[in-house]
Amino acid sequence: MITTGNTQPTSWQWRQRVKVPFIDLISPYRDLKTELDEAYFRFMESARYVLGREVEAFEKDYADYCGSAHCIGVANGLEAMHLVLRAWAIGPNDEVIVPSNTYIATWLAVSSAGATPVPVEPDSCTYNIDPNRIEAALTPRTKAILPVHLYGQPADMDPIMEIADRRGLRVLEDAAQAQGARYHGRRIGGLGHAAGHSFYPTKNLGALGDAGAVTTDDSELAERIRILRNYGSKTRYYNEVRGFNSRLDEIQATFLRVKLRRLDAWNEKRRQWAACYSEWLSMVPDLVLPKEPKGTEAVFHLFVIRHSHRDELAASLKNAGVGTLIHYPVPPHMSDAYQDFGWRQDAFPVARSLADSVLSLPMHPYLELSQIKHVLNCIKNYSSASKKWSKQQKSN
Ligand SMILES: *Cc1c(COP(=O)(O)O)cnc(C)c1O
């Protein structure tokens, strides 16, 4: 055996030592194996591989689930939002309000339509776009607002819809992280004029590959999205507009129908683990915990805490076999992809300070109580060790 003196575990050794993986994608398959395997065989025998009955059936199920009149299956979440903006004829010279702290796909949807993303800072408690700061960012070019239900927490939609109604703007929800979350009793995805959903495998409702959908109550918009996702044609070989190839895969729809039936139970589990984390971590000093504003029911796509020594805490959790991630380390305005916009590095200080302090703890429905306890103990140990250390520093 070659020894290098390197004390970092290799990825193989790391896997052996993981006690609490950040996410678990195999357990949902094992849990639903009979139904998923049966769905696969049904799909194979159907010999309908694109836009068949399964897509149609899933669209109906998912529209009902969200309380929307229409659902249109598309290739992924980014495309869902891109196609809505295209269908609204939003493009060059138009501006769309986006949160300054989001996954970059929100901004990319605006950019791929040819329009300009205009960032607005989040509320520093909910991490969702701050409705009080939207009006200052509006210009005569603003056409739409794109709020994100970040980490599974519904954005504050009432004041956003009020601004939009008053100023004649459209509202597109980025619902990628919050399938099933509720805002004053209503499901997200049916609150704005349209919503883009992602069924990327790690989302609360995840396919076994890429998948997405648009939901809306607007029949005309739904019809336009159906045309745009399919080369711009309703009747084969007769093309009304220059469209795209962005269809929800038939096989993914097959799997999504099976998994949708579990979504509420899975979300309930996530809420239960979030409550355990919140209750026990409230005793630990220097931690900022997620808050659930009155009237909202989050689905905890992620359980995000904040800590001023985030990187040290993450390293100590990793040593104890706990997987964590950072959502997200670089706000879009500071990423290389948007350097041509010429934003000052300190232009969006809330987004920046979140990027420097957020840490996502393990969160998925198949966690076990013993695993949650292990994470909590590790955080408590880290916290008391660092307190002792700083006391020693002071007395030296
Ligand atoms: C995942 C995600 C998207 C993109 O969805 P894809 O299906 O991966 O294209 C967009 N916005 C947010 C907030 C996301 O988390």
XYZ file of C-alpha atoms and ligand atoms in Angstrom:
411
model
C 0.000 0.000 0.000
C 1.285 3.453 -0.835
C 1.080 5.921 2.011
C 1.267 9.562 1.080
C 0.970 11.076 4.508
C -2.212 12.748 3.335
C -4.671 12.725 6.212
C -7.678 13.717 4.076
C -9.935 10.708 3.572
C -10.359 9.634 -0.042
C -13.875 9.759 -1.389
C -14.092 5.981 -0.883
C -13.037 6.265 2.762
C -15.419 9.173 3.198
C -18.327 7.086 1.971
C -17.444 4.393 4.480
C -17.463 6.917 7.311
C -20.635 8.805 6.442
C -23.121 8.503 9.237
C -25.641 11.042 7.990
C -25.606 11.562 4.222
C -26.862 14.954 3.064
C -29.453 13.305 0.839
C -30.633 9.758 0.122
C -31.948 8.944 -3.349
C -31.924 5.153 -3.112
C -34.411 4.768 -0.247
C -37.373 6.259 -2.164
C -36.684 3.759 -4.968
C -36.488 0.809 -2.579
C -39.607 2.007 -0.810
C -41.617 2.316 -4.048
C -39.802 -0.422 -5.991
C -42.876 -2.497 -6.833
C -44.846 0.464 -8.172
C -41.901 2.084 -9.977
C -40.837 -1.182 -11.623
C -44.422 -1.838 -12.656
C -44.623 1.695 -14.104
C -41.433 1.080 -16.070
C -42.762 -2.124 -17.624
C -46.053 -0.446 -18.476
C -44.097 2.328 -20.192
C -41.959 -0.163 -22.165
C -44.992 -2.072 -23.380
C -46.867 1.095 -24.334
C -44.251 1.925 -27.000
C -45.309 5.580 -26.623
C -42.093 7.324 -25.681
C -42.874 11.020 -26.202
C -46.021 12.965 -25.192
C -48.162 9.928 -24.557
C -50.835 9.051 -22.025
C -48.545 9.145 -19.005
C -47.582 12.794 -19.569
C -51.239 13.670 -20.017
C -52.242 11.801 -16.855
C -49.441 13.346 -14.796
C -50.381 16.837 -16.037
C -53.891 16.290 -14.792
C -52.773 14.872 -11.420
C -50.274 17.655 -10.824
C -52.639 20.480 -11.841
C -55.162 19.098 -9.331
C -52.468 18.832 -6.676
C -51.447 22.493 -7.099
C -55.030 23.725 -7.414
C -54.283 25.064 -10.919
C -56.464 24.774 -13.991
C -53.574 23.637 -16.210
C -50.258 21.828 -16.018
C -47.914 21.475 -18.991
C -45.011 19.030 -18.650
C -41.686 20.350 -19.942
C -38.050 19.246 -19.990
C -36.865 20.860 -16.722
C -37.432 23.767 -14.333
C -35.259 26.264 -16.175
C -37.162 25.594 -19.400
C -40.510 25.891 -17.606
C -39.706 29.480 -16.609
C -38.018 30.305 -19.924
C -41.073 29.152 -21.908
C -43.486 31.185 -19.738
C -41.446 34.346 -20.329
C -41.348 33.594 -24.086
C -45.088 32.976 -24.152
C -45.597 36.368 -22.498
C -43.378 37.861 -25.232
C -40.903 39.101 -22.650
C -37.493 39.547 -24.274
C -34.821 42.068 -25.226
C -35.240 45.522 -23.602
C -37.529 44.049 -20.942
C -36.658 43.682 -17.274
C -37.739 41.010 -14.822
C -37.426 41.365 -11.025
C -35.560 38.401 -9.473
C -34.204 37.723 -5.962
C -30.513 38.585 -5.448
C -30.106 35.294 -3.535
C -31.327 32.358 -5.567
C -30.078 29.444 -7.575
C -28.690 30.897 -10.781
C -31.338 29.086 -12.893
C -33.880 31.770 -11.889
C -31.700 34.424 -13.509
C -30.805 32.183 -16.470
C -34.498 31.776 -17.348
C -34.727 35.560 -17.760
C -31.458 35.742 -19.680
C -32.398 32.914 -22.043
C -35.550 34.800 -22.992
C -33.243 37.731 -23.870
C -34.543 39.918 -21.007
C -32.566 41.456 -18.137
C -32.731 40.105 -14.566
C -33.045 42.952 -12.038
C -32.050 41.742 -8.551
C -33.942 42.677 -5.390
C -32.609 41.787 -1.946
C -34.330 39.230 0.305
C -35.848 39.658 3.726
C -33.061 38.613 6.088
C -35.403 36.432 8.200
C -37.232 34.427 5.513
C -34.497 34.630 2.809
C -37.300 35.268 0.280
C -37.565 38.388 -1.900
C -38.509 41.414 0.216
C -41.762 42.861 -1.207
C -40.920 46.240 0.395
C -37.886 46.611 -1.845
C -39.543 45.692 -5.139
C -41.094 49.022 -6.042
C -37.762 50.857 -5.921
C -36.414 48.465 -8.562
C -39.272 48.934 -11.068
C -38.681 50.897 -14.277
C -40.855 51.499 -17.338
C -39.169 48.393 -18.794
C -40.199 46.042 -15.979
C -42.570 43.372 -17.309
C -42.651 40.715 -14.612
C -41.715 39.685 -11.070
C -40.136 36.261 -10.518
C -40.318 35.379 -6.797
C -38.651 32.142 -5.644
C -40.049 29.964 -2.848
C -36.534 29.422 -1.586
C -35.581 26.361 0.485
C -39.265 25.289 0.459
C -40.547 28.430 2.203
C -43.369 30.263 0.346
C -42.483 33.805 -0.727
C -44.757 36.556 0.623
C -47.110 36.486 -2.371
C -49.967 38.816 -1.271
C -47.961 42.063 -1.356
C -46.185 40.883 -4.521
C -49.511 40.293 -6.310
C -50.743 43.654 -5.031
C -47.762 45.474 -6.580
C -48.142 43.481 -9.802
C -51.877 44.256 -10.110
C -51.305 47.935 -9.463
C -48.412 48.194 -11.927
C -49.750 45.824 -14.607
C -46.966 43.255 -14.185
C -46.989 39.462 -14.527
C -45.903 37.202 -11.700
C -44.074 33.939 -12.374
C -43.381 31.756 -9.332
C -40.145 29.776 -9.233
C -41.641 26.748 -7.484
C -38.626 24.460 -7.988
C -37.915 24.022 -4.267
C -41.376 24.069 -2.752
C -43.782 21.479 -4.220
C -46.676 21.230 -1.803
C -45.881 24.270 0.385
C -48.866 26.376 1.430
C -49.428 30.110 1.717
C -52.554 31.082 3.663
C -54.013 27.658 2.948
C -53.312 27.646 -0.791
C -50.619 25.621 -2.484
C -47.753 27.449 -4.142
C -47.788 27.028 -7.909
C -51.302 28.420 -8.056
C -50.647 31.849 -6.503
C -49.060 33.859 -9.333
C -50.093 34.123 -12.998
C -47.937 31.072 -13.724
C -45.354 28.896 -11.989
C -42.289 26.951 -13.101
C -41.659 23.615 -11.350
C -38.565 21.429 -11.379
C -38.576 17.683 -10.795
C -34.788 17.373 -10.753
C -34.035 14.175 -8.756
C -33.110 15.964 -5.508
C -36.251 18.154 -5.344
C -39.136 17.316 -2.982
C -40.895 15.670 -5.929
C -38.011 14.286 -7.979
C -38.014 12.359 -11.249
C -35.290 9.851 -12.178
C -33.681 12.364 -14.494
C -34.547 15.891 -15.653
C -38.187 16.977 -15.705
C -40.279 20.103 -15.142
C -43.720 21.667 -15.541
C -45.633 24.904 -15.852
C -48.856 25.438 -13.887
C -51.321 28.238 -14.594
C -55.026 29.128 -14.549
C -54.654 30.995 -17.840
C -55.951 28.769 -20.678
C -54.411 30.886 -23.419
C -50.997 30.793 -21.768
C -51.298 27.017 -21.308
C -52.058 26.585 -24.999
C -49.064 28.742 -25.996
C -46.711 26.717 -23.743
C -48.000 23.463 -25.292
C -47.129 24.842 -28.717
C -43.755 26.294 -27.682
C -42.553 23.069 -26.033
C -43.238 21.124 -29.225
C -41.397 23.000 -32.025
C -44.065 25.696 -32.143
C -46.692 23.368 -33.566
C -50.070 22.088 -32.519
C -50.617 20.024 -35.661
C -47.620 17.993 -36.728
C -45.518 19.689 -39.439
C -47.560 22.915 -39.296
C -45.540 25.415 -37.292
C -47.218 28.558 -36.003
C -44.172 30.009 -34.258
C -40.473 29.246 -33.842
C -40.642 26.929 -30.864
C -38.412 24.605 -28.874
C -38.043 20.939 -28.110
C -38.779 20.955 -24.394
C -41.151 18.129 -23.532
C -41.562 16.205 -20.308
C -40.237 12.695 -20.981
C -42.940 10.053 -21.016
C -40.923 7.734 -18.766
C -40.335 10.513 -16.228
C -44.071 11.235 -16.164
C -44.649 7.543 -15.451
C -42.366 7.681 -12.413
C -43.648 11.094 -11.287
C -47.227 9.792 -11.128
C -46.113 7.124 -8.673
C -44.028 9.529 -6.582
C -46.649 12.304 -6.490
C -48.868 10.033 -4.392
C -46.161 10.099 -1.704
C -45.355 13.806 -1.807
C -47.560 14.898 1.112
C -46.281 12.140 3.387
C -42.672 12.959 2.432
C -43.211 16.674 3.075
C -44.774 15.849 6.440
C -41.620 13.900 7.359
C -39.428 16.836 6.324
C -41.508 19.154 8.512
C -41.162 16.745 11.402
C -37.343 16.612 11.086
C -37.241 20.396 10.725
C -39.200 20.724 13.971
C -36.671 18.437 15.749
C -33.719 20.434 14.429
C -35.381 23.737 15.364
C -36.379 22.712 18.843
C -33.032 21.278 19.834
C -30.833 23.779 18.025
C -32.599 26.745 19.613
C -30.416 26.053 22.683
C -27.185 26.515 20.708
C -25.833 30.075 20.726
C -24.620 31.842 17.547
C -26.906 29.856 15.250
C -29.628 31.443 13.121
C -32.486 29.019 12.453
C -35.112 29.067 9.676
C -38.331 30.886 10.537
C -41.815 30.014 9.339
C -43.903 33.202 9.079
C -47.538 33.064 10.189
C -49.908 31.650 7.592
C -47.189 29.737 5.727
C -46.421 26.025 5.664
C -42.900 25.346 4.429
C -41.846 21.985 2.973
C -38.145 22.232 3.901
C -36.548 21.319 0.619
C -33.472 22.378 2.597
C -32.888 23.041 6.279
C -30.620 26.072 6.199
C -28.919 27.481 9.281
C -26.533 30.424 9.517
C -23.330 30.625 11.493
C -20.547 33.207 11.485
C -17.903 30.433 11.387
C -19.800 28.416 8.811
C -16.766 26.809 7.160
C -15.322 25.603 10.463
C -18.676 24.191 11.519
C -19.049 22.406 8.156
C -15.540 20.924 8.478
C -16.248 19.660 11.964
C -19.520 18.072 10.803
C -17.715 16.446 7.892
C -15.174 14.932 10.295
C -18.041 13.442 12.260
C -19.530 11.885 9.112
C -22.284 14.448 8.529
C -22.865 15.699 4.982
C -23.647 19.394 4.511
C -23.862 21.701 1.491
C -23.936 25.458 0.870
C -26.944 26.889 -0.999
C -25.381 28.927 -2.511
C -21.731 29.953 -2.116
C -21.787 32.608 -4.879
C -24.751 34.947 -5.437
C -25.586 35.221 -9.157
C -24.414 38.861 -9.402
C -20.933 37.767 -8.254
C -20.699 34.726 -10.523
C -18.511 34.837 -13.628
C -21.626 34.262 -15.735
C -22.921 37.775 -14.925
C -19.670 39.769 -14.796
C -20.621 41.663 -17.957
C -23.438 43.355 -15.985
C -20.747 45.272 -14.105
C -22.350 44.978 -10.669
C -20.255 46.309 -7.826
C -19.182 43.393 -5.615
C -20.954 45.034 -2.647
C -24.114 45.839 -4.639
C -26.285 43.274 -2.817
C -24.964 42.947 0.728
C -27.797 40.778 2.077
C -27.286 38.162 -0.654
C -23.567 38.308 -0.064
C -23.775 37.889 3.694
C -26.143 34.937 3.243
C -23.691 33.312 0.826
C -20.971 33.668 3.470
C -22.971 32.237 6.364
C -25.581 29.684 5.191
C -25.177 25.955 5.756
C -27.674 23.252 4.752
C -27.975 20.339 7.193
C -28.988 16.825 6.066
C -32.683 16.891 5.099
C -34.728 14.207 3.397
C -37.753 12.087 4.340
C -35.727 8.929 5.026
C -33.605 10.367 7.850
C -33.807 8.563 11.167
C -34.110 10.043 14.626
C -30.705 8.633 15.592
C -29.154 10.472 12.626
C -30.792 13.774 13.575
C -29.500 13.299 17.125
C -26.001 12.673 15.809
C -26.103 15.944 13.831
C -27.409 17.841 16.853
C -24.713 16.411 19.135
C -21.997 17.307 16.642
C -23.232 20.894 16.463
C -23.450 21.162 20.253
C -19.926 19.742 20.626
C -18.580 22.143 18.041
C -20.282 25.043 19.751
C -18.975 24.294 23.255
C -15.458 23.498 21.956
C -15.269 26.792 20.076
C -16.544 28.671 23.141
C -13.803 27.140 25.303
C -11.272 27.957 22.624
C -12.286 31.597 22.424
C -12.237 31.892 26.239
C -8.680 30.542 26.246
C -7.713 33.039 23.560
C -9.072 35.866 25.690
C -7.314 34.774 28.897
C -3.957 34.297 27.101
C -33.528 23.381 -9.297
C -33.897 24.795 -9.445
C -34.176 25.352 -10.702
C -33.907 24.639 -11.997
O -34.563 23.463 -12.192
P -33.972 22.414 -13.258
O -35.039 21.401 -13.384
O -32.707 21.868 -12.670
O -33.725 23.152 -14.522
C -34.622 26.654 -10.744
N -34.767 27.392 -9.639
C -34.495 26.910 -8.417
C -34.695 27.782 -7.223
C -34.034 25.598 -8.284
O -33.736 25.124 -7.065
